[in-house]
Each structure stands twice: as C-alpha cells, then as structure tokens.
mmCIF file of C-alpha atoms and ligand atoms in Angstrom:
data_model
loop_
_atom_site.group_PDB
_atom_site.id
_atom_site.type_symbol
_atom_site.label_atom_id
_atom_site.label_comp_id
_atom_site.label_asym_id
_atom_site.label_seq_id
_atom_site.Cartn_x
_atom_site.Cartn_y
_atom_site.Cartn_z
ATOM 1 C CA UNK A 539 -20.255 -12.380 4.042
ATOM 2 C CA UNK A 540 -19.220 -8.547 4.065
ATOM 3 C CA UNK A 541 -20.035 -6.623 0.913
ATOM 4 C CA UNK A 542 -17.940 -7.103 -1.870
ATOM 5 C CA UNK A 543 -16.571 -3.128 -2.979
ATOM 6 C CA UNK A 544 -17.862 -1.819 -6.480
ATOM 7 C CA UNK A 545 -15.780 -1.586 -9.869
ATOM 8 C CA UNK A 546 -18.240 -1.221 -12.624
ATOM 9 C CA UNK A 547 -15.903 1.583 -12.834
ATOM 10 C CA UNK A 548 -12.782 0.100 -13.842
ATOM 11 C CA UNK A 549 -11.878 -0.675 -17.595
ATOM 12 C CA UNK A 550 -11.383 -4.031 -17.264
ATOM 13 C CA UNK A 551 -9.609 -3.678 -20.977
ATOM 14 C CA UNK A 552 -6.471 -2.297 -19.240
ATOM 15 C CA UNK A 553 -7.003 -3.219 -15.521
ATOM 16 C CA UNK A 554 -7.064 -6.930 -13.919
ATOM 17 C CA UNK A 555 -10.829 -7.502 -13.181
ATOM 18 C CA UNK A 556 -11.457 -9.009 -9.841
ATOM 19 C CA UNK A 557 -11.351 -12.834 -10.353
ATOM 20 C CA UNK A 558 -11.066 -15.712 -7.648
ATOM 21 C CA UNK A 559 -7.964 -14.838 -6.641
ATOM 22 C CA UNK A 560 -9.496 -11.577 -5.551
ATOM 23 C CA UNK A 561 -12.355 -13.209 -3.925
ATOM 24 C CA UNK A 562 -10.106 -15.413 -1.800
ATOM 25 C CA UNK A 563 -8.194 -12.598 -0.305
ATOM 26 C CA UNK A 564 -11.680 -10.913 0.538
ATOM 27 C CA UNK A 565 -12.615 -14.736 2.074
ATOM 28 C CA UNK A 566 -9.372 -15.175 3.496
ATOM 29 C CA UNK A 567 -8.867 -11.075 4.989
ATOM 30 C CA UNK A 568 -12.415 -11.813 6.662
ATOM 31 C CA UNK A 569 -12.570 -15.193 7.864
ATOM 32 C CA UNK A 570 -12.348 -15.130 12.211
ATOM 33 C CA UNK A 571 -9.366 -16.813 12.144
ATOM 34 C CA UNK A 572 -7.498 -13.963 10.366
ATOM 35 C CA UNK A 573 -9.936 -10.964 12.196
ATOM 36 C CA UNK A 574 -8.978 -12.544 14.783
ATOM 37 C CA UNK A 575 -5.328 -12.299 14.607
ATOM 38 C CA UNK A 576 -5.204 -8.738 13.401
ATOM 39 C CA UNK A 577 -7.144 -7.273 15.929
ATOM 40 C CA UNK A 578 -4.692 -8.956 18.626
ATOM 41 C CA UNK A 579 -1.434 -8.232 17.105
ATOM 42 C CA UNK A 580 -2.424 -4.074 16.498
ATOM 43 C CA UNK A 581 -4.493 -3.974 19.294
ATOM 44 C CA UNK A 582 -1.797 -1.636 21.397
ATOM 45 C CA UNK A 583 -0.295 -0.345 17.800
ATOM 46 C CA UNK A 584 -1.231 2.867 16.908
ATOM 47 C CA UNK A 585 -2.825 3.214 13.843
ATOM 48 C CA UNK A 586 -1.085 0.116 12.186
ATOM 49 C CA UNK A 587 -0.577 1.075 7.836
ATOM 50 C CA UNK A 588 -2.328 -1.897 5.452
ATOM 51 C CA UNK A 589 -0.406 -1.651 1.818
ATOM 52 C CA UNK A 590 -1.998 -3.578 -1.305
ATOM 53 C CA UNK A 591 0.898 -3.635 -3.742
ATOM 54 C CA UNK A 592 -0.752 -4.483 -7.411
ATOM 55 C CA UNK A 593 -4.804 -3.455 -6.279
ATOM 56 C CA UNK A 594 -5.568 -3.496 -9.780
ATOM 57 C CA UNK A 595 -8.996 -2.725 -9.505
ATOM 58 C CA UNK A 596 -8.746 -1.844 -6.135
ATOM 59 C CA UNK A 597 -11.324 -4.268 -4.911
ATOM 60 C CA UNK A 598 -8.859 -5.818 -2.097
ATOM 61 C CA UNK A 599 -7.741 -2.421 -0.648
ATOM 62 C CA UNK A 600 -11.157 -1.297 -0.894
ATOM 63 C CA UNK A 601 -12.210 -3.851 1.279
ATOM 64 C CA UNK A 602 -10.200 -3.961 3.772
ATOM 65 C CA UNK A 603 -10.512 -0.303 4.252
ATOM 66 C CA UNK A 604 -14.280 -0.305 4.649
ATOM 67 C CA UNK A 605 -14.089 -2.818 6.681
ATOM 68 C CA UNK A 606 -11.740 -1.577 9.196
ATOM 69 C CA UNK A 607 -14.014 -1.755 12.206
ATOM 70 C CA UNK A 608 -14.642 -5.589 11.000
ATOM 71 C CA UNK A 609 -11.145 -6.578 10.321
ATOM 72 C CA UNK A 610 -9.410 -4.754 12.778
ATOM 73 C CA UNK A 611 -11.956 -4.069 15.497
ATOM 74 C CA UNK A 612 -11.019 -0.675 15.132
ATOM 75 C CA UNK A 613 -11.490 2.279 12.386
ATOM 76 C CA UNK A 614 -7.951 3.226 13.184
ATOM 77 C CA UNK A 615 -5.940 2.211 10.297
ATOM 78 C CA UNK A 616 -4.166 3.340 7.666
ATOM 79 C CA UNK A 617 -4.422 2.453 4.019
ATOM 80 C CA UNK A 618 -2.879 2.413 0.896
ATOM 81 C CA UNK A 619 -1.807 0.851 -1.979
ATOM 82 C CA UNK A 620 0.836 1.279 -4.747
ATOM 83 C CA UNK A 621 0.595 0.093 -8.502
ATOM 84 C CA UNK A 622 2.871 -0.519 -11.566
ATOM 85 C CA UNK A 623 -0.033 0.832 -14.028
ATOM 86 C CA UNK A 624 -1.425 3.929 -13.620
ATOM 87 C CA UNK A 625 -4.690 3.481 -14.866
ATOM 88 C CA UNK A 626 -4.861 0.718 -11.741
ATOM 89 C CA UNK A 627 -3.531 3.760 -9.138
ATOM 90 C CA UNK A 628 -6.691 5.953 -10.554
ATOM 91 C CA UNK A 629 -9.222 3.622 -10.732
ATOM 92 C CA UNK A 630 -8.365 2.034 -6.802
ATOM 93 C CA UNK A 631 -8.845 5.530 -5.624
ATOM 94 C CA UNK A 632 -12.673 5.780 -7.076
ATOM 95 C CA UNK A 633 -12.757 2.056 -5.497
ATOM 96 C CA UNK A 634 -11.693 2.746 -2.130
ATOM 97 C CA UNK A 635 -13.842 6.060 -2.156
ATOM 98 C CA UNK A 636 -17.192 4.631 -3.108
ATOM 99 C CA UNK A 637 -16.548 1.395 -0.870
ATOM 100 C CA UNK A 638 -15.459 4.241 1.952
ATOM 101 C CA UNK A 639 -18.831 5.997 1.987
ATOM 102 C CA UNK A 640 -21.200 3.062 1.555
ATOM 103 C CA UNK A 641 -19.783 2.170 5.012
ATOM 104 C CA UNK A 642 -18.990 5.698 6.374
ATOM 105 C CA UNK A 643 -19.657 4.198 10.263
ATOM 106 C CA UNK A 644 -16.496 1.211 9.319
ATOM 107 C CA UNK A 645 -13.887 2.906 6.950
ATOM 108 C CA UNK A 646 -10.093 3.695 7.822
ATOM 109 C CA UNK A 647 -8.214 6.024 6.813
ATOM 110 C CA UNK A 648 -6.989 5.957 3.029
ATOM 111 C CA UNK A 649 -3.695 7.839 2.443
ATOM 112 C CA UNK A 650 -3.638 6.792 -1.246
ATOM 113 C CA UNK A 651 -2.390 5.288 -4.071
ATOM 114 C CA UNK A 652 1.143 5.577 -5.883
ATOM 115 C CA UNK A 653 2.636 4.189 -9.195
ATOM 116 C CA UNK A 654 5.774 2.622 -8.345
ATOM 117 C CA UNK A 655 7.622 -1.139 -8.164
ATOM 118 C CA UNK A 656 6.818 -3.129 -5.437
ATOM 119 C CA UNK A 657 7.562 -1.770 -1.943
ATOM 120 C CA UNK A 658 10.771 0.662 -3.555
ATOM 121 C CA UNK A 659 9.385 3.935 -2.581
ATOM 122 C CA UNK A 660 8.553 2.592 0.969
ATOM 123 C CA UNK A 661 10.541 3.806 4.127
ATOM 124 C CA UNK A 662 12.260 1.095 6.149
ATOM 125 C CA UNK A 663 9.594 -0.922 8.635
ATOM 126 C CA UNK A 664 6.784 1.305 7.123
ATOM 127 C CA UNK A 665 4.475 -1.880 6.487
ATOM 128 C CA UNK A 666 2.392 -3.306 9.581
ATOM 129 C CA UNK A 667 0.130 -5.714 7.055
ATOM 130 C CA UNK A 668 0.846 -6.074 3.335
ATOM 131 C CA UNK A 669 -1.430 -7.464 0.796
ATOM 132 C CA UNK A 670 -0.431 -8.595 -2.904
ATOM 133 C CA UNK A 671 -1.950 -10.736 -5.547
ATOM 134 C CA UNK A 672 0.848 -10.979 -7.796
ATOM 135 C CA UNK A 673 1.474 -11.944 -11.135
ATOM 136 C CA UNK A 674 1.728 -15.349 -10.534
ATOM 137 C CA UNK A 675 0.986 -16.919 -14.138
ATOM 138 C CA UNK A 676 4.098 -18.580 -15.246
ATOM 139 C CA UNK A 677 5.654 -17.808 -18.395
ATOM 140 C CA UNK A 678 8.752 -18.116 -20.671
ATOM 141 C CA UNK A 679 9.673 -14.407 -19.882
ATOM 142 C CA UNK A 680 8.234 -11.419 -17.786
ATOM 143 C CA UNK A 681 6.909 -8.333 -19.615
ATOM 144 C CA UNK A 682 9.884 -5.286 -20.141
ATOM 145 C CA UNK A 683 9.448 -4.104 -16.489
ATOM 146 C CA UNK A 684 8.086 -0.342 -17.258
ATOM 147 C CA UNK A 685 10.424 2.738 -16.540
ATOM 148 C CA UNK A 686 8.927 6.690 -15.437
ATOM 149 C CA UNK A 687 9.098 7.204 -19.507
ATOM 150 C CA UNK A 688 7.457 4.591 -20.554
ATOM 151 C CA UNK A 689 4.130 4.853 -18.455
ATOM 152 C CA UNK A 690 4.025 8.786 -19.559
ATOM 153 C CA UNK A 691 3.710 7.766 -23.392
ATOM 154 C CA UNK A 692 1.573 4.898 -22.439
ATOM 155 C CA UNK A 693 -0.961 7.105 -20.581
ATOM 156 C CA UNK A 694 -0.596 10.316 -23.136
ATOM 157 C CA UNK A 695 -1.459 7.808 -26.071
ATOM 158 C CA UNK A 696 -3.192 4.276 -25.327
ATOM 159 C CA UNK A 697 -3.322 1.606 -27.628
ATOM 160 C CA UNK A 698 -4.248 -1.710 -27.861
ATOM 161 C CA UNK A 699 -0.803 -2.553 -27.450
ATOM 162 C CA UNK A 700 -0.218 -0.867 -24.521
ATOM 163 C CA UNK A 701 -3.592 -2.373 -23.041
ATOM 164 C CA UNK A 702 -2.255 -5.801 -23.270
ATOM 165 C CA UNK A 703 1.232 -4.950 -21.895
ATOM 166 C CA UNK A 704 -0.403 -3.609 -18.964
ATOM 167 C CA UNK A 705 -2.434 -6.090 -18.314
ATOM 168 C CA UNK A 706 0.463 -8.757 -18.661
ATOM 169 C CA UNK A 707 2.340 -6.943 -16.537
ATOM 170 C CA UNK A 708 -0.763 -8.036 -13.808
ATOM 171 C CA UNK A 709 -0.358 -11.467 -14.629
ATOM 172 C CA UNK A 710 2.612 -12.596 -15.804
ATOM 173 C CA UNK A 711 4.732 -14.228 -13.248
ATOM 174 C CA UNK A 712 7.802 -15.507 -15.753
ATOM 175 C CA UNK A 713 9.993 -18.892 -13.811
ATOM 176 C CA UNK A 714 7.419 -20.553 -12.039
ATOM 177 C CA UNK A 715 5.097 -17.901 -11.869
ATOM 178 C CA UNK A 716 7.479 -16.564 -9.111
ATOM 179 C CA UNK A 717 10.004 -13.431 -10.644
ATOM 180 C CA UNK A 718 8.183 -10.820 -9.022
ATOM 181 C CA UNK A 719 6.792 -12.320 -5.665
ATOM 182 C CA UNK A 720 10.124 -13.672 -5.121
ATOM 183 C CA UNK A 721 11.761 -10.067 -5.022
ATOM 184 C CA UNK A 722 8.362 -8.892 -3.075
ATOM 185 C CA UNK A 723 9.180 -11.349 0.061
ATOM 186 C CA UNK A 724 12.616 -10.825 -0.476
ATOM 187 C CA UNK A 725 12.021 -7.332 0.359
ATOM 188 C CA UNK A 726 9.601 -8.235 3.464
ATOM 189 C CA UNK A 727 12.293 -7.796 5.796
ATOM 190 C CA UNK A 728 13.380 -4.638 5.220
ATOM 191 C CA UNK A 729 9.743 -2.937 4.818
ATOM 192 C CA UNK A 730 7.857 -4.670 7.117
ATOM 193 C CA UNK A 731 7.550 -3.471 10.663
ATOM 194 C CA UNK A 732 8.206 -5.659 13.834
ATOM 195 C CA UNK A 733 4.852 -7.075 14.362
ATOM 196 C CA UNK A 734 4.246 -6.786 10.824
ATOM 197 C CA UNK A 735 2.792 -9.376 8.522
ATOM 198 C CA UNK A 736 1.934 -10.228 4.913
ATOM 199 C CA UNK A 737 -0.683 -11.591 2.937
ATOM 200 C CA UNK A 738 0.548 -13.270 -0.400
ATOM 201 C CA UNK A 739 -1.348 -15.640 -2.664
ATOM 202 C CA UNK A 740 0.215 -18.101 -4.509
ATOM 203 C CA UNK A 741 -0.862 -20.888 -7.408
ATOM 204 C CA UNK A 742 0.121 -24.251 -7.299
ATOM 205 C CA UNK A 743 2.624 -24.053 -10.005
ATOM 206 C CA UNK A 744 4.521 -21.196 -8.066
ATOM 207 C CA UNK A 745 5.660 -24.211 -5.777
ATOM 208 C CA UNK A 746 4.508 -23.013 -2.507
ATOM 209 C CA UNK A 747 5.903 -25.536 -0.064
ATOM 210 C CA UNK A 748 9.604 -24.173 -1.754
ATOM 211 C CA UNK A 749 8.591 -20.692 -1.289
ATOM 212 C CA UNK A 750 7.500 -21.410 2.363
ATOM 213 C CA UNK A 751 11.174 -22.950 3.028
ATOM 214 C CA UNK A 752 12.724 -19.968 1.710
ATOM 215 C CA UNK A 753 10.800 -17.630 4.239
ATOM 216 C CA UNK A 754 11.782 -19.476 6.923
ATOM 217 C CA UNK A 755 15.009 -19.291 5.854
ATOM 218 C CA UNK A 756 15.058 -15.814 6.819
ATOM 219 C CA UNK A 757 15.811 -16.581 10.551
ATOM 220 C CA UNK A 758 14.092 -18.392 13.542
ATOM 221 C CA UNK A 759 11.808 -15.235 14.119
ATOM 222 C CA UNK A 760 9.868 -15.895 10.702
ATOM 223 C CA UNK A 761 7.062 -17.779 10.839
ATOM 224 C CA UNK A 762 4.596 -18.691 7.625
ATOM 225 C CA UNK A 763 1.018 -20.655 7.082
ATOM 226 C CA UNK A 764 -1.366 -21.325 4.850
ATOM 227 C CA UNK A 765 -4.523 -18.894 6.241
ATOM 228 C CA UNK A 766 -6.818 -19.319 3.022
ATOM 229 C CA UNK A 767 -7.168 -22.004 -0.280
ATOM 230 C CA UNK A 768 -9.690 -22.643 -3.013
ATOM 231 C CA UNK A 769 -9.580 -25.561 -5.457
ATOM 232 C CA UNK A 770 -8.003 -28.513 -5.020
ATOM 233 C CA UNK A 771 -6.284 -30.114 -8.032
ATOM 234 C CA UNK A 772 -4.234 -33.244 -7.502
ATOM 235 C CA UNK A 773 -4.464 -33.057 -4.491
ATOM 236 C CA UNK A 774 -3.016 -29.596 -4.321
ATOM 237 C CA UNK A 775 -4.715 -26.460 -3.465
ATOM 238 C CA UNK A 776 -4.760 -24.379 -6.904
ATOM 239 C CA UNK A 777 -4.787 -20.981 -5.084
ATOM 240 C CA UNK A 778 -3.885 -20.848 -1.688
ATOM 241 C CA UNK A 779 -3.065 -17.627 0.710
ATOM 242 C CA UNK A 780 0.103 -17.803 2.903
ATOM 243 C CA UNK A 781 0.594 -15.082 5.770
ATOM 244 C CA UNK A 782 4.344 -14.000 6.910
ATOM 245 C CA UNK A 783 5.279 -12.648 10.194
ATOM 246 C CA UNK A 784 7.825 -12.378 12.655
ATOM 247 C CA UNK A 785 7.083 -14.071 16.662
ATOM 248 C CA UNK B 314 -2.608 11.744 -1.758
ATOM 249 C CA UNK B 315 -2.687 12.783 1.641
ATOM 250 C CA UNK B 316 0.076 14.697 3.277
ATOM 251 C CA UNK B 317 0.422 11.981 5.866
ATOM 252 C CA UNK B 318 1.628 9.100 2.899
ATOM 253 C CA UNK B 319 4.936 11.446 3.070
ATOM 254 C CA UNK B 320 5.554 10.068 6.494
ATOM 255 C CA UNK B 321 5.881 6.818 4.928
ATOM 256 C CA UNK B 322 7.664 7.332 1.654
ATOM 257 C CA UNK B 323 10.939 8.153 0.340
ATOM 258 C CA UNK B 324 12.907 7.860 -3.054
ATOM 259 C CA UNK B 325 12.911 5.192 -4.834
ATOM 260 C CA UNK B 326 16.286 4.864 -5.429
ATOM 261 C CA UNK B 327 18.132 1.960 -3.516
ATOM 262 C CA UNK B 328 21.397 4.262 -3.056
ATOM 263 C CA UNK B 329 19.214 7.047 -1.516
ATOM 264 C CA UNK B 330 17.406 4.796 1.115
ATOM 265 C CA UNK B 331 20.645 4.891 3.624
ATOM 266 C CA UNK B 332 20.727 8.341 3.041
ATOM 267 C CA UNK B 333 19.285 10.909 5.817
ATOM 268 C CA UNK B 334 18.519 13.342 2.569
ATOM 269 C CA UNK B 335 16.263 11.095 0.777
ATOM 270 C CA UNK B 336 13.229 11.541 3.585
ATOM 271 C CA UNK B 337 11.526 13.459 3.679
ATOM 272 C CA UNK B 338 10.492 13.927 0.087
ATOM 273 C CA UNK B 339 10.225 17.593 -0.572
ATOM 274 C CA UNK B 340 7.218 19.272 -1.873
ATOM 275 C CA UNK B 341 7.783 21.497 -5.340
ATOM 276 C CA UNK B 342 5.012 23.447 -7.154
ATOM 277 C CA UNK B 343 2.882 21.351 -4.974
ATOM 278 C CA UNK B 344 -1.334 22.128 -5.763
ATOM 279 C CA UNK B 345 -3.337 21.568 -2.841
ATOM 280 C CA UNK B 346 -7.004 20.766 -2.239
ATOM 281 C CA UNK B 347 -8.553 20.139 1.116
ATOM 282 C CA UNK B 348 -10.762 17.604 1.820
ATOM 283 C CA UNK B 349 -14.014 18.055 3.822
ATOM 284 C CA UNK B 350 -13.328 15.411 6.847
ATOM 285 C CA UNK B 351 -15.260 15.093 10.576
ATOM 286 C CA UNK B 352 -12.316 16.040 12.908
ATOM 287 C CA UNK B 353 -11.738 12.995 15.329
ATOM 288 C CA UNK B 354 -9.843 14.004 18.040
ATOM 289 C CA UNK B 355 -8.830 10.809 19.466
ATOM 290 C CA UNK B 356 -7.967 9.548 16.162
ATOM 291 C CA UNK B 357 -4.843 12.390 15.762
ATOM 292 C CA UNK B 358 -3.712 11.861 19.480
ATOM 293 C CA UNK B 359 -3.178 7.759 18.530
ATOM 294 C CA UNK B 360 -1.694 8.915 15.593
ATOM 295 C CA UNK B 361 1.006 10.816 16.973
ATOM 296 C CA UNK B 362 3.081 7.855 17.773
ATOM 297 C CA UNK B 363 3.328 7.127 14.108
ATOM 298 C CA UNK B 364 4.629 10.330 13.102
ATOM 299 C CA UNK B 365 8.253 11.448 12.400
ATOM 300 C CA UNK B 366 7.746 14.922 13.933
ATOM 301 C CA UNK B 367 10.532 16.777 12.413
ATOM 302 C CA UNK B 368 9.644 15.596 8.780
ATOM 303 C CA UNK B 369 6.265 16.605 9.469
ATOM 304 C CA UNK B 370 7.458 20.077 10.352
ATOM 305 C CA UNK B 371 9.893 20.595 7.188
ATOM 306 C CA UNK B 372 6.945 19.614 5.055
ATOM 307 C CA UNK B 373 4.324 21.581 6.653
ATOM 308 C CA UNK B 374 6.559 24.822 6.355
ATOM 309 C CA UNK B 375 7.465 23.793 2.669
ATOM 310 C CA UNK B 376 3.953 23.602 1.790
ATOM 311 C CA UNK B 377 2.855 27.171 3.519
ATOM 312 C CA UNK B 378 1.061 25.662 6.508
ATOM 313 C CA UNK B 379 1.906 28.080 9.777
ATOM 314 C CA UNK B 380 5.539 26.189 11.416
ATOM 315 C CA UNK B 381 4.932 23.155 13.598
ATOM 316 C CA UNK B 382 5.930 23.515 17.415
ATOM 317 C CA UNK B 383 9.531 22.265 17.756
ATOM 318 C CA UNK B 384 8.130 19.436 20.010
ATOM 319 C CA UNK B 385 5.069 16.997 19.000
ATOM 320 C CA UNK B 386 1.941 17.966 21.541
ATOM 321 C CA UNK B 387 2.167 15.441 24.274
ATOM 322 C CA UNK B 388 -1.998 13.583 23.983
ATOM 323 C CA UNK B 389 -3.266 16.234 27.212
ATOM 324 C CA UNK B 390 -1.965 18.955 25.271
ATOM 325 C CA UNK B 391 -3.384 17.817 22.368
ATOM 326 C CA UNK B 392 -6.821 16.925 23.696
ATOM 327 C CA UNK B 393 -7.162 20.550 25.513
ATOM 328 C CA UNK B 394 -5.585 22.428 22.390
ATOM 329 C CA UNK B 395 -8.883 23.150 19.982
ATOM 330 C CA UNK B 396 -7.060 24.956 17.618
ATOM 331 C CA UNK B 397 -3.777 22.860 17.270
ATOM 332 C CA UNK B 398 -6.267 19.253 16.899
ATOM 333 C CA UNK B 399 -7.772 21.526 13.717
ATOM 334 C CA UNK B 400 -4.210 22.743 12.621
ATOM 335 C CA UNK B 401 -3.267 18.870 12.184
ATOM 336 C CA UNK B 402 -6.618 17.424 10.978
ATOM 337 C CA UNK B 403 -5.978 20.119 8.335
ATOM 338 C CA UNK B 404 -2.637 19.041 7.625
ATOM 339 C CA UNK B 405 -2.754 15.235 7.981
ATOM 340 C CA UNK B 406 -6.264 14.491 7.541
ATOM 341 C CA UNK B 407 -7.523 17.080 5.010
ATOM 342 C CA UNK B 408 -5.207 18.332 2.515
ATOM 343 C CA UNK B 409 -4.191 16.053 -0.740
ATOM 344 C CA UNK B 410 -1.283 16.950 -3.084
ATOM 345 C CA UNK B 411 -2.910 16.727 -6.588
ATOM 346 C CA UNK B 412 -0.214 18.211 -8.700
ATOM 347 C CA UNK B 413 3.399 18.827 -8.544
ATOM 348 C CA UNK B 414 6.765 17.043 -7.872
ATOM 349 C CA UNK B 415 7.979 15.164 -4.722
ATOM 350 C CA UNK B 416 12.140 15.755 -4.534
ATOM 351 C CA UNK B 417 14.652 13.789 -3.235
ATOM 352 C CA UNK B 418 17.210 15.598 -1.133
ATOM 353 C CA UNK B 419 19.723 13.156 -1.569
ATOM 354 C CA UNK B 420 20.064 12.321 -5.462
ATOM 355 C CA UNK B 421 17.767 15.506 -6.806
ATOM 356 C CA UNK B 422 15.287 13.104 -8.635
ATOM 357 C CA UNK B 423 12.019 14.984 -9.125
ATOM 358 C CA UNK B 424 9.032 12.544 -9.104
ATOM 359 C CA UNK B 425 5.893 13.680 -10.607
ATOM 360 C CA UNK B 426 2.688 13.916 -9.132
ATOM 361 C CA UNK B 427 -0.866 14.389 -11.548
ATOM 362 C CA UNK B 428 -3.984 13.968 -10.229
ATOM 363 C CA UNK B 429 -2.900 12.641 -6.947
ATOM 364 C CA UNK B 430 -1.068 9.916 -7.950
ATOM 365 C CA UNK B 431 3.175 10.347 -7.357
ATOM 366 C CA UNK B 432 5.001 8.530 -9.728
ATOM 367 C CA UNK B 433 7.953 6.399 -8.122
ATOM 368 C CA UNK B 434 9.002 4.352 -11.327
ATOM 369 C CA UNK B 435 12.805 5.890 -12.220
ATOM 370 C CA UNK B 436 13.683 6.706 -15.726
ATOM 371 C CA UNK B 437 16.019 3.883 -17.251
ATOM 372 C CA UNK B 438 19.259 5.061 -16.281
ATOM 373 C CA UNK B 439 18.142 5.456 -12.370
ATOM 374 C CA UNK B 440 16.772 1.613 -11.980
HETATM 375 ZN ZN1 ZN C 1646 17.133 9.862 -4.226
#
C-alpha cells in the first residue's frame, strides 16, 4: 500500500474531503493490473500528461504524481489537474507539493492546476490518462454551473452560502447522478490522445452498465472495463471504477 | 503554473478551438518566479517530442526569454549544447506565471491568472 498524500491542509468546509471514492481511485491507480497497463501503453510515449479534472483536495493527483516511478515505471510524466472551485485549484497545489517532496526520488513533473469546466480549456488530444471523481450524487437539479464572475465574488467574500454551493457543486450529479460525467466522456474523444485512456468512477445509481453501452457506442476502436469496485449492494457494486481507451 | 501547461491549453471558448489564433494563449502583464529545479538532461530531450515548437518560441519571446532557434534542437544537439539544456530547463522546467492574464488571439478574451492559478470559466455571455 503506497502512502496516502497529506491534506490536513485543506478546509474541508469548502473543499470535498477525501472519502472512499478517493481511496478507490488510489486502490484502483495502484493495483498491478492497472501499473501494469500504464507502463506498457506509455512505455515508447514521451512524457505521457495525467489530468485530474475535480482533485478537490488534490489527494488523487497528488498521488499519482509521487508515485510516478510506481505507476508508470518511469518519473517522466506530466501532471495536472483543473477545478471548478478555486479554493480546490489552491489547495491541490500545496497537495501535490508536499506529496512531491516526501518522495523526491518518485515524483513527475506537475505543470499545475487551473479553474475551469471540465476538459474546455484543453487543446485537442492533449490528454494521455484522465482521472475524475465526479459529482455523481443524484439530485432533482444540478447547482447554477458557476461563470468567471461568480467565482471572483465568491473568493473576494466567502460565506456560508457560498461554502455549501461549492461544495455541491463537488457532489451533485443532478439525472441519475450523471449531468456532468455524461458531458465529461462525451468530450473524451476530442481531448484524449490516441493511446489515451480515462479513469472515471461511477455509483450504482449512475447506471453504469448504460453508461458503458454509450462508450462503446463511440465506434469499434473504444473499448471500456470495470478496473476497480468497493461495496456490493444488491448485488451491485456501489462504487466501481471504469477505464476508457481506444485499441 | 509552469510555462510548459501553455503547450497544452487554449481558450475556452468552443468557437475559438478551430481557430489557429486561439493557441497559443498569449502572455500579458505576466509576473514570473523561477523555481529552483535539478536540471535533468534526458528528461528535456524526451520532452521535445511533446512540444509545439513554434508556440514555444512566440511565448518565450512574449515573456522576455532570449528568441528560440527557428528549429527545435535535434536530442545530439541537445545533449552536447550545455547552455541551450539550461535555456529550456529555465523556460519549461523553472519559471511559473503567478500573476497576469493569458489572451486569446482569436476572440480577445483575457483570462486571469492570481497566484498561479488561470482562470478558464467565461463570463455569462461567453458560455
Ligand atoms: Zn477565444
């Protein structure tokens, strides 16, 4: 079991404190089936780019950059991360800084984090392996999605109310738990690059065999599995990871 | 952020994307600091493949940094070139935008960057 990064840091009032969804993308990132594959598929890519979109905390990103040499079988890799909530954007930084020199001999290279939506300020095939816990809760509605205003007054004056509506906006998933991961994979095909892949965890009420159809729906190239699950309920895995890539 | 995320990002705006103007971002009042890093030679030669070269170059000139050779070093030029290996580590490896504004070339939108963090959410009327 590698080290799980520190963020006694992060105000967990504002900022979605690592839970077991978290954990089973550190489980799942490290297990030697998934090592296994990433070292293969980059081995003869230079310096593939890992992107956590929503790091929250930045425990995930953290991770899997001070891991590199672990992961990857390389310290050649870039990472980064981008975040709806700024607060999230700051405090993955100090997470993937501290985690970076309690393993200075293992670390990538960290580019950084940006506030933004999804994968929108991304270039075309910029992605080699994506990350993302999303808001996967469901709920009647999703959260006003924020705009460049709103975030400045948010920051220049918290509240309690603005505490809460950023930390819906890290959980709440609206139909099925599934508004915003839907229009993540729907964007995996533009952003990701030829051998890349994603990471995505879903819950059991986001439907998963239905979202799995829909990937593969995207053309004979697209392949999708289940790489990591915890719980079972029903006979159902309550949180389960899929990974997405192209043969 | 590190001068090297601009090789990956552009503006947010969908319109913009199929746009040769919108990348790369350009640089405006941009504070620098430089990192302390080890300079790992081999790492910068692997990375070269990654890079768009001329993007690189209108950025590094943008930002102050001596001009880029029209060309990217070929890895044995880069390997026997001290000085150029320390010009780059500087430039991707080192130096972090903190403050300033990121511009798109194609629609004008200025995105703000404050204590290294560039903000890509567009103002209502953009999204
Ligand atoms: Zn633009």
């Amino acid at each position: 079991m590698l080290p799980t990064p520190d963020t006694s840091h992060v105000s967990y009032e504002r900022i979605y404190e690592p839970a077991e969804d978290s954990f089973l993308l550190l489980d799942t990132l490290s297990t030697p089936r998934e090592t296994a594959f990433l070292t293969s598929r980059f081995r003869n890519e230079p310096l593939p780019l890992v992107l956590e979109i929503g790091p929250g905390s930045g425990v995930v990103i953290a991770f899997a950059n001070a891991h590199a040499q672990l992961l990857f079988g390389t310290r050649e890799i870039l990472t980064a991360a981008i975040d709806v909530n700024s607060y999230a954007c700051a405090a993955t930084n100090t997470t993937v800084g501290k985690a970076a020199s309690e393993h200075a001999s293992t670390h990538g290279t960290y580019l950084g984090t940006a506030q933004g939506d999804l994968v929108a300020p991304l270039r075309d095939g910029a992605v080699d392996v994506l990350i993302f816990n999303p808001p996967y809760v469901p709920t009647p509605e999703l959260p006003r999605w924020p705009t460049a205003t709103d975030m400045v007054t948010s920051v220049a004056n918290p509240s309690f109310q603005d505490d809460s509506y950023l930390l819906s906006l890290s959980y709440a998933g609206g139909v099925d738990g599934m508004e915003i991961t839907d229009r993540l994979i729907e964007s995996l095909p533009r952003v990701l690059s030829p051998k890349g892949c994603a990471y995505v965890l879903l819950c059991a009420q986001n439907k998963p065999e239905e979202v799995k159809h829909r990937i593969r729906g995207f053309g004979d190239q697209w392949r999708v599995d289940m790489v990591g699950s915890s719980g079972k309920q029903a006979g159902w895995e309550k949180l389960q990871i899929i990974r997405v890539w192209r043969e | 952020m590190k001068i090297l995320s601009l090789n990956f990002l552009t503006c947010a705006v969908k319109a913009c994307k199929s746009s040769s103007a919108s990348y790369p971002l350009h640089p405006k009042d941009a504070e620098l600091v430089q990192d302390d890093i080890e300079l790992n030679p081999q790492l910068l030669v692997n990375l070269m493949p990654r890079i768009d070269w001329s993007a690189l170059s209108t950025t590094a000139t943008e930002l102050g940094f001596p001009a880029l050779p029209a060309q990217p070093p070929t890895p044995e030029e880069l390997e026997a070139d001290e000085q150029k290996l320390k010009d780059l580590h500087n430039l991707l490896m080192q130096t972090q935008i903190m403050e300033g504004k990121l511009v798109c070339g194609n629609c004008g939108h200025e995105y703000a960057v404050r204590e290294g963090i560039a903000n890509f959410l567009l103002p209502s009327h953009l999204v």
